[in-house]
């Protein structure tokens, strides 16, 4: 199916007109929309070309390659493009990247491309993680450590509908559409996972819409240009019927009154310093799914925003409110090369790796100075010392602090936190809104599940009750084998009944 | 997840102190909350999740305690009012330990004057009360609890009042003191669905963190994202023998497009190594949408079970049911026998008029019958699958029982999505399949005439063996063909050894995510892909590698210098993440004071790549030490460190 987004199913090889990510280094990954090389583009005879500090890569060398392929740089004739471009190329500029830049049209692909003697890149298929590190930033974005936790906590699973505001640069949007995706709807009634994304800034809205279409996600992401503080979350008067909500807005509490089960009362809002919502109570429609718990997360950098948000959440009946911050660190792994026999690295002074090494070195120095002061040194002794030294070095081999043959296995393996650390992104405030449950519903359920005929006790029992249970169970066993003891004392049994049973098998 | 609490669902009861009790909610039982009291399970069945209940006293003539739904306005009343008070007068207010446990403070607010029963806003009224000075003994408290008058509120009031030193306390500690008492005795709880997030929270925070390798929620989130685990495409069953009739009913929901889009290749297949007892599998299955049975599937399954127990005695001559399977041949692994009998049952359902005599069965064997009876039909989907590699002869997936899936249970139904989407094989089956007795055996075959002469049980065993053979074949062969979409690991085994055998099975560009409770195994792994080692692999390839093709080098056996082929993996990095909770209350917002220690938890991530043929020179000169990440030269371009 060609219409499926490369984010959801990239296939095994790169194809024209899809997004690929060119991996230059861990922190330098560039999005490229691959275009079939046809005729000259931007003065390149080869068609569209990516220029990096690791060489030039015509798109034609990138298409129809298995994902993950290492691609060698090509020798590209920059002749007609003049000096200016060349300078840019050296500044790690990439040509022909980005969605909009003009695709070349014309005759067949350039032939006789020569492989350069050095330089390469790797091609990776798009994922929200790679996109997040490479997307064009228009706003602050939500990064993987935060969104992975948020989506897990708000139960964004296949089939869910999620409301997101504001869309910003679309980092969270891409992660959330992957989370809720469970196929494309076949009919209008076919309810599939969907993202309802709202953005107030017109330019960002248009950019996002373009990107979503370019990534073939437009069937799964509904973009709406909207000020959600004032105008809420209905789209064309229809409710998204969302189970999950993510608010990355400066004042999430101003959006909350719209995210209720029924229209908030003026007193609920006034006490929180908010204006009343327009419209009559009866025609008010909730954007939330009525028959499910709704999970919400707000994302705010400042604690004052959190305080205000939590207060309004309480007034509006949100439960299990919890605020956290995510502390994330990347870890670098290095080989710490300390010791006199370590392979030398530029600018690194060798220091002894152990007391034994230090002693050896000190003795050496001591010995040398003695020789020096004895005046009668000649070339013979000099050589002798050198020989000693060599012998010493060789003797050292094989001991714990010996030099190793290969530099990449030498030294002690250690890890440390990356050099630059993000210590705060935002506060994440989670809350849930249970479904409403009317007295009529309760009465009906009570009718269907009448009480008073309980035949045994489960859960945590006090000692007396437990003894009684046991007595009854033993008696019961004599009569017939108990049908289901699995539900009993889940809490108290070592690993829960299920686990106990499976251990036995 | 379901909208309401289903009968026999596993749920967690969240108690006033915030701790969880995990229970299977059997209908018509009494659920005991220990010292808090008890109530009938039927009062929470077919009710919504997340409501906050308060246990009420028995109302004669009823013999059970009813539940009251506590509205949010009541739960938060004093926090909200205190917010207003504190902003105007700066007066201190009751302290809740954290926001989510703010629940009991509502009660506190309303209990202060036990005599009049009126709601009093401050504790001053109590101080004035002469009766406040009298101290209650533990016995008296127990007595009061037995009375159970008014859900413990009176008790708390009396306890508060009985605290003689109350006025000497600062407002702050007074509040704290009250709250602790409230938490301990108030009879409130809520019912939460036992999804993966909650299950993990319970296992890690309360139950047994080591059994799940201390894998916190942050780690589960990172693993799922970095391994790009998601719904992997519409269900497509192996098409060599397509099912019709009975099966369709089950598959309709997902399987409609079997004709529309014929697969070019299987997609959305993830490889898993899981030593967390199935928690990792559950988490990934949840992301793929194959963990929960739909309500419809559940109903089918319940019918099937009922039928199975009813029909068993009536059909001794036909194929044995799963239960008799186990009895006739206990040596057969129950995990494998399970699904096939299910297909048969579905067929019976579809065609209730089918006579159950051996005679009609024969027809089918003679070739007139329906294709779906073919033993070689493999029940697995080709997309959206998890393939688990396990170290023992049977996988340990005990955690999946909370989701009604038991791979070791012969009567496990086929309607559970995991039955179609989870395949398991051992390292032996993966690496040396010729040593696996089933894989190595011939497909048992018999002519229709032979079959006719056999007894039912013998025929049953014959078909079961064939089906088992087909399943094992399919699992092993399809796994060994590779092209997996990603690799997720949480294992106590050395990750280097896992990578050696799994990386070649990944499609190009496939992401890799490996969890470890401690960092050391991952630093060792990352070091196998260090900049220096990668450069050396190209510049000074080891003797053993010289003259080998790329394909041969994919199977690199590992040496001391190069434990893994470093050119097969890109972007190796390690990260860790941990959330810190905050208490958010008017005027008293701060991070919580304590949290759980133990294993920190780390995730290794990387991508599977395909090196170009021949020697590939890097470009770019080594830069001076202090360089920006972006300016790393090419050898270092995907390095794990400086
Ligand atoms: C920090 S950005 C969101 C970043 C996004 N979560 C991401 O991961 O890329 C906040 C966005 O909210 C938008 N916004 C602010 N107020 C809004 C409102 N009332 N309605 C809709 N969007 C709004 C802003 O225009 C901005 O683009």
Tab-separated table of C-alpha atoms and ligand atoms in Angstrom, chain A residues 139-142 164-172 198-201 204 226-229 246 248-250, ligand 1:
chain	number	residue	atom	x	y	z
A	139	UNK	CA	8.841	26.184	18.692
A	140	UNK	CA	10.158	24.377	21.715
A	141	UNK	CA	9.434	20.705	21.167
A	142	UNK	CA	8.730	17.729	23.352
A	164	UNK	CA	-3.210	17.694	21.228
A	165	UNK	CA	-2.790	21.435	21.599
A	166	UNK	CA	-0.765	23.218	20.382
A	167	UNK	CA	0.823	21.340	17.589
A	168	UNK	CA	3.908	23.560	17.569
A	169	UNK	CA	6.625	21.868	15.543
A	170	UNK	CA	4.871	18.523	15.482
A	171	UNK	CA	7.294	16.501	17.526
A	172	UNK	CA	4.624	15.186	19.868
A	198	UNK	CA	-4.919	22.168	17.327
A	199	UNK	CA	-2.657	25.103	16.553
A	200	UNK	CA	-3.385	28.748	17.030
A	201	UNK	CA	-0.500	30.271	15.091
A	204	UNK	CA	2.736	27.018	12.120
A	226	UNK	CA	-7.906	27.191	16.448
A	227	UNK	CA	-7.521	29.201	19.600
A	228	UNK	CA	-8.499	26.471	22.012
A	229	UNK	CA	-8.760	28.806	25.026
A	246	UNK	CA	-2.071	16.469	25.868
A	248	UNK	CA	1.447	21.969	25.616
A	249	UNK	CA	0.136	25.507	25.912
A	250	UNK	CA	1.193	28.549	27.902
C	1	LIG	C1	5.611	24.669	22.850
C	1	LIG	S1	4.631	24.648	21.430
C	1	LIG	C2	4.128	22.980	21.270
C	1	LIG	C3	5.226	22.075	20.800
C	1	LIG	C4	4.753	20.701	20.441
C	1	LIG	N1	4.166	20.034	21.574
C	1	LIG	C5	5.865	19.871	19.838
C	1	LIG	O1	6.226	18.839	20.414
C	1	LIG	O2	6.381	20.248	18.784
C	1	LIG	C6	3.161	25.477	21.910
C	1	LIG	C7	2.222	25.781	20.760
C	1	LIG	O3	0.935	26.112	21.251
C	1	LIG	C8	0.367	27.083	20.404
C	1	LIG	N2	-0.708	27.796	21.125
C	1	LIG	C9	-0.580	28.733	22.077
C	1	LIG	N3	-1.802	29.136	22.502
C	1	LIG	C10	-2.706	28.420	21.816
C	1	LIG	C11	-4.128	28.399	21.802
C	1	LIG	N4	-4.853	29.185	22.588
C	1	LIG	N5	-4.754	27.527	20.964
C	1	LIG	C12	-4.011	26.711	20.171
C	1	LIG	N6	-2.679	26.697	20.144
C	1	LIG	C13	-2.016	27.565	20.943
C	1	LIG	C14	1.527	27.960	20.053
C	1	LIG	O4	1.281	28.644	18.843
C	1	LIG	C15	2.674	26.962	19.936
C	1	LIG	O5	2.863	26.549	18.620
